[in-house]
PDB file of C-alpha atoms in Angstrom:
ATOM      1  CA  UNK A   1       0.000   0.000   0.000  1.00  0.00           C
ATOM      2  CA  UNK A   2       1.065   3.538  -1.034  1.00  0.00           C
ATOM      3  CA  UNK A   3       2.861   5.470   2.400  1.00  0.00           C
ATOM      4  CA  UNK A   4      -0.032   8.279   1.063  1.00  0.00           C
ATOM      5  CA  UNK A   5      -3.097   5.840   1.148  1.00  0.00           C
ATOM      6  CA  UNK A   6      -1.740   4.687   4.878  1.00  0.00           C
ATOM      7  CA  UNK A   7      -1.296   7.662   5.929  1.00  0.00           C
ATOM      8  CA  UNK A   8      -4.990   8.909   4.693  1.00  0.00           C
ATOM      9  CA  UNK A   9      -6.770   6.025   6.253  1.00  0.00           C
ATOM     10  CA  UNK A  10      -4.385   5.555   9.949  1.00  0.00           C
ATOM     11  CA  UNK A  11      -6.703   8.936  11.192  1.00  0.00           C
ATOM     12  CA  UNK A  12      -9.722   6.655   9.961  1.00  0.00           C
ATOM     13  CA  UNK A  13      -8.769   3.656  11.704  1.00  0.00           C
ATOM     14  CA  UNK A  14      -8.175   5.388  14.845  1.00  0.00           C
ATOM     15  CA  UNK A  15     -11.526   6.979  14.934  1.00  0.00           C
ATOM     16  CA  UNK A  16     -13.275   4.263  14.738  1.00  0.00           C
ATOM     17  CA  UNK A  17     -11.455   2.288  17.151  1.00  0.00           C
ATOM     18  CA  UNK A  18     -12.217   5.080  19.242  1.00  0.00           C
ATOM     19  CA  UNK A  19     -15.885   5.371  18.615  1.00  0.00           C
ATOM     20  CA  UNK A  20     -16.046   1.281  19.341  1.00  0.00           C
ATOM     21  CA  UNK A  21     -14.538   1.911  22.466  1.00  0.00           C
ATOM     22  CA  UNK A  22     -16.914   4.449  23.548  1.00  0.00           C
ATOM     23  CA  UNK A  23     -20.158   2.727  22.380  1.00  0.00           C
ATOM     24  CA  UNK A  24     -21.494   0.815  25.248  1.00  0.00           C
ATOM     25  CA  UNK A  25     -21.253  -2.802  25.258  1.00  0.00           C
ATOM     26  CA  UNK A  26     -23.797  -5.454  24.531  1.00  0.00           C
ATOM     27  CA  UNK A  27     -25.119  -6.634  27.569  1.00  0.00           C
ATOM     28  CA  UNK A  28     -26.849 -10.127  27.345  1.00  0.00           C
ATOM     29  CA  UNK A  29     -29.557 -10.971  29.703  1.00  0.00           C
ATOM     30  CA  UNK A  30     -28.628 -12.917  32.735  1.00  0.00           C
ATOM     31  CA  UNK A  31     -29.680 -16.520  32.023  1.00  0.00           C
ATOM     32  CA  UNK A  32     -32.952 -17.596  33.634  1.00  0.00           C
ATOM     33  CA  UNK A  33     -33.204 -19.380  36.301  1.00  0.00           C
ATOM     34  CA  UNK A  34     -35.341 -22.445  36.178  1.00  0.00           C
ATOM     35  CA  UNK A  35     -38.900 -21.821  38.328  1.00  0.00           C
ATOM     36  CA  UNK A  36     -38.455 -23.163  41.782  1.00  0.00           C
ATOM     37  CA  UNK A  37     -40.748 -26.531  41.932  1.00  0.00           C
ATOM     38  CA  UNK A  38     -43.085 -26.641  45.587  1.00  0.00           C
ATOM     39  CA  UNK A  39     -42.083 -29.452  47.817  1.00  0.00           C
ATOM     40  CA  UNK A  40     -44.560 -32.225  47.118  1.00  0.00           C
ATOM     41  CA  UNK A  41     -44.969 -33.190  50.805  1.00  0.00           C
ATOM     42  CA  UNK A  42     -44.519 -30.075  53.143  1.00  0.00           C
ATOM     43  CA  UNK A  43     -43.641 -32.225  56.325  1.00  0.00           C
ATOM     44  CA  UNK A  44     -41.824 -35.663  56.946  1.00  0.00           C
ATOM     45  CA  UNK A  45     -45.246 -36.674  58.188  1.00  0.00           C
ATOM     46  CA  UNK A  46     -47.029 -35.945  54.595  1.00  0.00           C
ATOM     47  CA  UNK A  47     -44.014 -38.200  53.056  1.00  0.00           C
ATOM     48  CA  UNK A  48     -44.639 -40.479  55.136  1.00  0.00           C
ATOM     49  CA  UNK A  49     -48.372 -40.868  55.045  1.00  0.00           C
ATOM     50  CA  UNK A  50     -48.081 -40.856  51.141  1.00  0.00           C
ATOM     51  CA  UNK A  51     -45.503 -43.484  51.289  1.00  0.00           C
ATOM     52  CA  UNK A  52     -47.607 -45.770  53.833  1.00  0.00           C
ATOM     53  CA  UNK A  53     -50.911 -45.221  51.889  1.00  0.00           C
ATOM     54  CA  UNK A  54     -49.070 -46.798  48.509  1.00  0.00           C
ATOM     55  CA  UNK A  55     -47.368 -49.704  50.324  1.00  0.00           C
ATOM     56  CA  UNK A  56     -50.652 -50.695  51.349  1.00  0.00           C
ATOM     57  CA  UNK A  57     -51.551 -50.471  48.123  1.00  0.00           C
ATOM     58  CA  UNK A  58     -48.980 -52.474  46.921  1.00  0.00           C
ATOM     59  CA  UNK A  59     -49.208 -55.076  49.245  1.00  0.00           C
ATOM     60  CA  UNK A  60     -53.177 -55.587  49.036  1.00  0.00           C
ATOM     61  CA  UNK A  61     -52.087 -55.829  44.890  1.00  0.00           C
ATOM     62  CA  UNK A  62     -49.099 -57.835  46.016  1.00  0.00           C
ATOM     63  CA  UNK A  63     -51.196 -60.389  48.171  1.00  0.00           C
ATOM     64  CA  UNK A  64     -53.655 -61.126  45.311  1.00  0.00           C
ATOM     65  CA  UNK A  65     -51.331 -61.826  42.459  1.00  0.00           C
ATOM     66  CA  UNK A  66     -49.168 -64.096  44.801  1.00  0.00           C
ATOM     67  CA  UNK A  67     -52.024 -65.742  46.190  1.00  0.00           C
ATOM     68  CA  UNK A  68     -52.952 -68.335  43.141  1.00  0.00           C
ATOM     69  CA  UNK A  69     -51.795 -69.127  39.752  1.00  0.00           C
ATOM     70  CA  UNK A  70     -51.561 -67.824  37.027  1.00  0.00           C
ATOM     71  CA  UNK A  71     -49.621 -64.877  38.641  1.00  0.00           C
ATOM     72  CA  UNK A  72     -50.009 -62.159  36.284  1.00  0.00           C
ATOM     73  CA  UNK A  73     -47.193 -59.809  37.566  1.00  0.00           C
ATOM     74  CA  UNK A  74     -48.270 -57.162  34.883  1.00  0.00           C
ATOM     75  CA  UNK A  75     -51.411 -56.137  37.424  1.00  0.00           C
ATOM     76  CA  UNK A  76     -48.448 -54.931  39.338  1.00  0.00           C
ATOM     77  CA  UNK A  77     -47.318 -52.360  37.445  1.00  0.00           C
ATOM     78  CA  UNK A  78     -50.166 -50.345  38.298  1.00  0.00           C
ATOM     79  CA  UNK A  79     -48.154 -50.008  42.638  1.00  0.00           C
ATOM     80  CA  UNK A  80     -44.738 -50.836  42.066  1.00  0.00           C
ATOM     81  CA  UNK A  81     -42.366 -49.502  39.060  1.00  0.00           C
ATOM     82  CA  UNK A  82     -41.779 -52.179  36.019  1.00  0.00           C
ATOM     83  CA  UNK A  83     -37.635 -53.013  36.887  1.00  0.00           C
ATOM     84  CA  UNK A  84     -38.710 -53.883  40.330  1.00  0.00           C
ATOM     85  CA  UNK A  85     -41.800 -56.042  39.196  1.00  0.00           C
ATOM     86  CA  UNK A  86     -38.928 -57.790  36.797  1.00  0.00           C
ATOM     87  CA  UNK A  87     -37.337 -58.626  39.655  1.00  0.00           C
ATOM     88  CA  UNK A  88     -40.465 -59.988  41.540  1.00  0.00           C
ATOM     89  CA  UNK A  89     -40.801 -62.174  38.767  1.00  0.00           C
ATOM     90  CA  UNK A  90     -38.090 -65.630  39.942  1.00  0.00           C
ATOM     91  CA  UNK A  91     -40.560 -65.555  43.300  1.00  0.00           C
ATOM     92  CA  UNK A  92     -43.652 -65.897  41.283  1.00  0.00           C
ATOM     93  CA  UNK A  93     -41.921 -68.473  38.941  1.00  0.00           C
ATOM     94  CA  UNK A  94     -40.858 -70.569  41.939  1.00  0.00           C
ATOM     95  CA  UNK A  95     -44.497 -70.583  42.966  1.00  0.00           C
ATOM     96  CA  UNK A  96     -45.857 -71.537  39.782  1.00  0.00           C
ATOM     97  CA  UNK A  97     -42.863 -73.981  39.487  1.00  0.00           C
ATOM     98  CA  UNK A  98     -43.472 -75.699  42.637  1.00  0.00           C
ATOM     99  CA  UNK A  99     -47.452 -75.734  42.631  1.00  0.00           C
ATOM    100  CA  UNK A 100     -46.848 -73.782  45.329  1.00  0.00           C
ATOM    101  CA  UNK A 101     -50.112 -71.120  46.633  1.00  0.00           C
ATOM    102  CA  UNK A 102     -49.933 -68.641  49.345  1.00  0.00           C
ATOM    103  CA  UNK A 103     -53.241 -68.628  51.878  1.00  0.00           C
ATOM    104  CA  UNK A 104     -53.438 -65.489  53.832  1.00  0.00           C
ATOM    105  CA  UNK A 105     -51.722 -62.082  53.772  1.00  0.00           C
ATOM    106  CA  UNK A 106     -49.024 -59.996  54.778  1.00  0.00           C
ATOM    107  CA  UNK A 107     -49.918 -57.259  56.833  1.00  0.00           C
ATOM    108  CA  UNK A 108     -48.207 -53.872  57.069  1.00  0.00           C
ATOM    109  CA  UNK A 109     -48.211 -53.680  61.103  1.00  0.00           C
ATOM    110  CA  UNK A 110     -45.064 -51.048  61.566  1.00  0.00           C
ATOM    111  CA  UNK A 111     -43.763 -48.157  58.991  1.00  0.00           C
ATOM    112  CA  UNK A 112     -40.940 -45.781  59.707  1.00  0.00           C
ATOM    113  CA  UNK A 113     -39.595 -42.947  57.420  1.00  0.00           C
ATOM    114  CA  UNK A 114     -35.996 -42.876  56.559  1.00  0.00           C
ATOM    115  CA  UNK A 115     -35.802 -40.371  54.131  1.00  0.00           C
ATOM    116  CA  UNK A 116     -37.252 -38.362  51.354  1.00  0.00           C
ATOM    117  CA  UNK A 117     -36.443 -36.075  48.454  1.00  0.00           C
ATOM    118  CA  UNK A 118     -36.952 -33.979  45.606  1.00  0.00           C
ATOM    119  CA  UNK A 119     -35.152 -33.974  42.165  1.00  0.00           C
ATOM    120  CA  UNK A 120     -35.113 -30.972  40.807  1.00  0.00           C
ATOM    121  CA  UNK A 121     -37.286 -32.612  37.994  1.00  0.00           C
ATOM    122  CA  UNK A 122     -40.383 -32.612  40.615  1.00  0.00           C
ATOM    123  CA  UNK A 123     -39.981 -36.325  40.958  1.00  0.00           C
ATOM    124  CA  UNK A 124     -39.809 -37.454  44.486  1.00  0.00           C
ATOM    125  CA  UNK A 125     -38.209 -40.760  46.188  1.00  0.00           C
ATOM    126  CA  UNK A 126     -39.396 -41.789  49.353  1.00  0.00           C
ATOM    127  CA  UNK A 127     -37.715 -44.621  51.621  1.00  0.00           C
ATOM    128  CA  UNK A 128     -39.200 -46.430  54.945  1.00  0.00           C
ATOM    129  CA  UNK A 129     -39.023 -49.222  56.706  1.00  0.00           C
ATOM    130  CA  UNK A 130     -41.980 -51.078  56.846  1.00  0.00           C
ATOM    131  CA  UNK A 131     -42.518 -53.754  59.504  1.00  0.00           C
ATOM    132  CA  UNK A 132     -44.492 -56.905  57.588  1.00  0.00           C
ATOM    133  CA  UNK A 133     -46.507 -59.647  60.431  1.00  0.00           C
ATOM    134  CA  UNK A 134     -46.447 -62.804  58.194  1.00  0.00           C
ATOM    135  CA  UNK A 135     -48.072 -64.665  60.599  1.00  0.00           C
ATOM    136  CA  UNK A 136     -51.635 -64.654  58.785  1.00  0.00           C
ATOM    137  CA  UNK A 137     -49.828 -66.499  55.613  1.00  0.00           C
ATOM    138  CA  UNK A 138     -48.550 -69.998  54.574  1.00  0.00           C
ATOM    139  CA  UNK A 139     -47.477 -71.520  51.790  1.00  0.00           C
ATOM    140  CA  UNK A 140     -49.566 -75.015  51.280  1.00  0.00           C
ATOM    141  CA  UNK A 141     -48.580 -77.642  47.948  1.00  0.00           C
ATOM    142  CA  UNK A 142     -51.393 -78.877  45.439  1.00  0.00           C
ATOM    143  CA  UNK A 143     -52.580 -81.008  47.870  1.00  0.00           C
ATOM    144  CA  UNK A 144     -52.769 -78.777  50.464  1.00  0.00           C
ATOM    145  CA  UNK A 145     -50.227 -79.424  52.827  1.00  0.00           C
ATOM    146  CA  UNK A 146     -48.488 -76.523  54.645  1.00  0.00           C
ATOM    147  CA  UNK A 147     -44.824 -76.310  53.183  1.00  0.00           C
ATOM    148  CA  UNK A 148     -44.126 -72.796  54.780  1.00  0.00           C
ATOM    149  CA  UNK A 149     -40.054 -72.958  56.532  1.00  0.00           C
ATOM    150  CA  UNK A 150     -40.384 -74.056  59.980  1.00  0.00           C
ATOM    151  CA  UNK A 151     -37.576 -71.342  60.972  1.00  0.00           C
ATOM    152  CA  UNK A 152     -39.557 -68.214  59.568  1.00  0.00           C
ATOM    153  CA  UNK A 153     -40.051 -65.392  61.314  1.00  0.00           C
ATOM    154  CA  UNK A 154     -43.657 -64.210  62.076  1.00  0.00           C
ATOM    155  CA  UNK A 155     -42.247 -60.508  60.988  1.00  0.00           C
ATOM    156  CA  UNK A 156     -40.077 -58.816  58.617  1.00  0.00           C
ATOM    157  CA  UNK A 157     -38.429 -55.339  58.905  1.00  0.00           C
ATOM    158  CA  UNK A 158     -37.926 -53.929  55.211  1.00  0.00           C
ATOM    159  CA  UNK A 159     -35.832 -51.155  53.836  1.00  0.00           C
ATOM    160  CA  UNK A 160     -38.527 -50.054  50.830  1.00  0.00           C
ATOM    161  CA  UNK A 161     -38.219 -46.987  48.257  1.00  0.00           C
ATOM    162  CA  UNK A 162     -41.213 -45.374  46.438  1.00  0.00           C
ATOM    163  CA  UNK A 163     -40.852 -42.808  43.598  1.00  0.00           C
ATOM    164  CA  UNK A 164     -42.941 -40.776  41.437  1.00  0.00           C
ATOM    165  CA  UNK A 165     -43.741 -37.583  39.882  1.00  0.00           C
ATOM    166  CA  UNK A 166     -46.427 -36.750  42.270  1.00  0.00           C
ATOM    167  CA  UNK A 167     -47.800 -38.092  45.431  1.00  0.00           C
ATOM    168  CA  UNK A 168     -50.949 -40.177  44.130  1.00  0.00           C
ATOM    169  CA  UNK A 169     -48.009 -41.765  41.915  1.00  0.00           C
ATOM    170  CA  UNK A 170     -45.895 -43.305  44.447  1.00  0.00           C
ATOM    171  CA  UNK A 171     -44.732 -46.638  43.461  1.00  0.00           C
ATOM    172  CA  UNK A 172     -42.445 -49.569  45.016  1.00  0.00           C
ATOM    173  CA  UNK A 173     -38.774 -49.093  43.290  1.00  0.00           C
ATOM    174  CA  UNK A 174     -37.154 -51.437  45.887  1.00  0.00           C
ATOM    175  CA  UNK A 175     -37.917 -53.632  48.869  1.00  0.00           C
ATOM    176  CA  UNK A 176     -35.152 -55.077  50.230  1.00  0.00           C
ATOM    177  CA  UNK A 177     -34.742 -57.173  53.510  1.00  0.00           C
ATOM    178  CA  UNK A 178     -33.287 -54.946  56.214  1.00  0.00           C
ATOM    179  CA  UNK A 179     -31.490 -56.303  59.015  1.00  0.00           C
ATOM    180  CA  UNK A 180     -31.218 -53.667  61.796  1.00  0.00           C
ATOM    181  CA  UNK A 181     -35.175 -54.728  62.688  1.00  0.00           C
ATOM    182  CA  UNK A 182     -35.681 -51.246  64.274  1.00  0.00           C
ATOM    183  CA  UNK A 183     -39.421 -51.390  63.016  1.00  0.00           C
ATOM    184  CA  UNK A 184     -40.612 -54.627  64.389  1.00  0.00           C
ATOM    185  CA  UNK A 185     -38.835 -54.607  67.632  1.00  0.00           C
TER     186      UNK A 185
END
């Protein structure tokens, strides 16, 4: 370039370097921040209420199906979440397997919370321990004779997990045996 021509525009380029630094900047808007979801239960007593009320559930479901053949685990998935109805299903095989049928029912008699919370999707998990009297129940053959373990204990303190998106949609994630029988001592 000509030492004329870059000498005509430098005083150009320097204004409007100048003029860019004096225009203001652009300011984005701070991001938003997502809209703070209610607490589903506003106590640990709601929680738990919510999460006794759909155990019962569960279990008056739970008691039918096992009851008599054919089990149709699918009638579960209406009180307990499909993964954990998959892994109901060896129990109800070994029933069907064995000609086994279950008289009675399990009764909730106990329920403690242990915790609850909220995802900051809205959905909510719930976990208690649930104290189960088995003493109303026994398994009996095809020709009726009781086969029920000798050694089993009339109760059963369980560690159990609900979730859901709301609280009429509590359902049983996980039920596992819990050894620290706090609930039915």
């Amino acid at each position: 370039m000509p030492r004329r021509l870059r000498l005509a525009v430098a005083p150009l380029v320097l204004l409007i370097a100048a003029l860019s630094a004096c225009a203001e900047p652009t300011r984005l808007p701070p991001p938003e921040e997502p809209a703070a979801r209610a607490p589903l239960f506003a106590s640990d007593e709601e929680a738990l209420a919510a999460a006794t009320e759909a155990y019962e559930e569960y279990l008056a479901v739970s008691n039918a199906v096992l009851a008599k053949p054919p089990r149709d685990l699918s009638v579960l998935k209406s009180v307990a979440t499909t993964d954990f109805v998959e892994n109901e299903r060896p129990i109800a095989e070994r029933l069907n397997a064995n000609g086994w049928t279950i008289e009675g029912r399990s009764l909730l008699v106990g329920v403690e919370l242990q915790q609850w919370f909220q995802e900051p999707n809205g959905s909510v998990a719930v976990t208690i321990y649930a104290c189960l009297d088995v003493t109303g129940t026994r398994i009996v053959d095809e020709d009726g004779v009781d086969v029920t373990p000798a050694d089993r204990s009339p109760a059963a303190t369980l560690e159990v997990e609900l979730t859901g998106a709301t609280e009429e949609e509590l359902l049983v994630s996980r039920s596992e045996l819990w050894a620290n029988s706090i609930t039915c001592s």
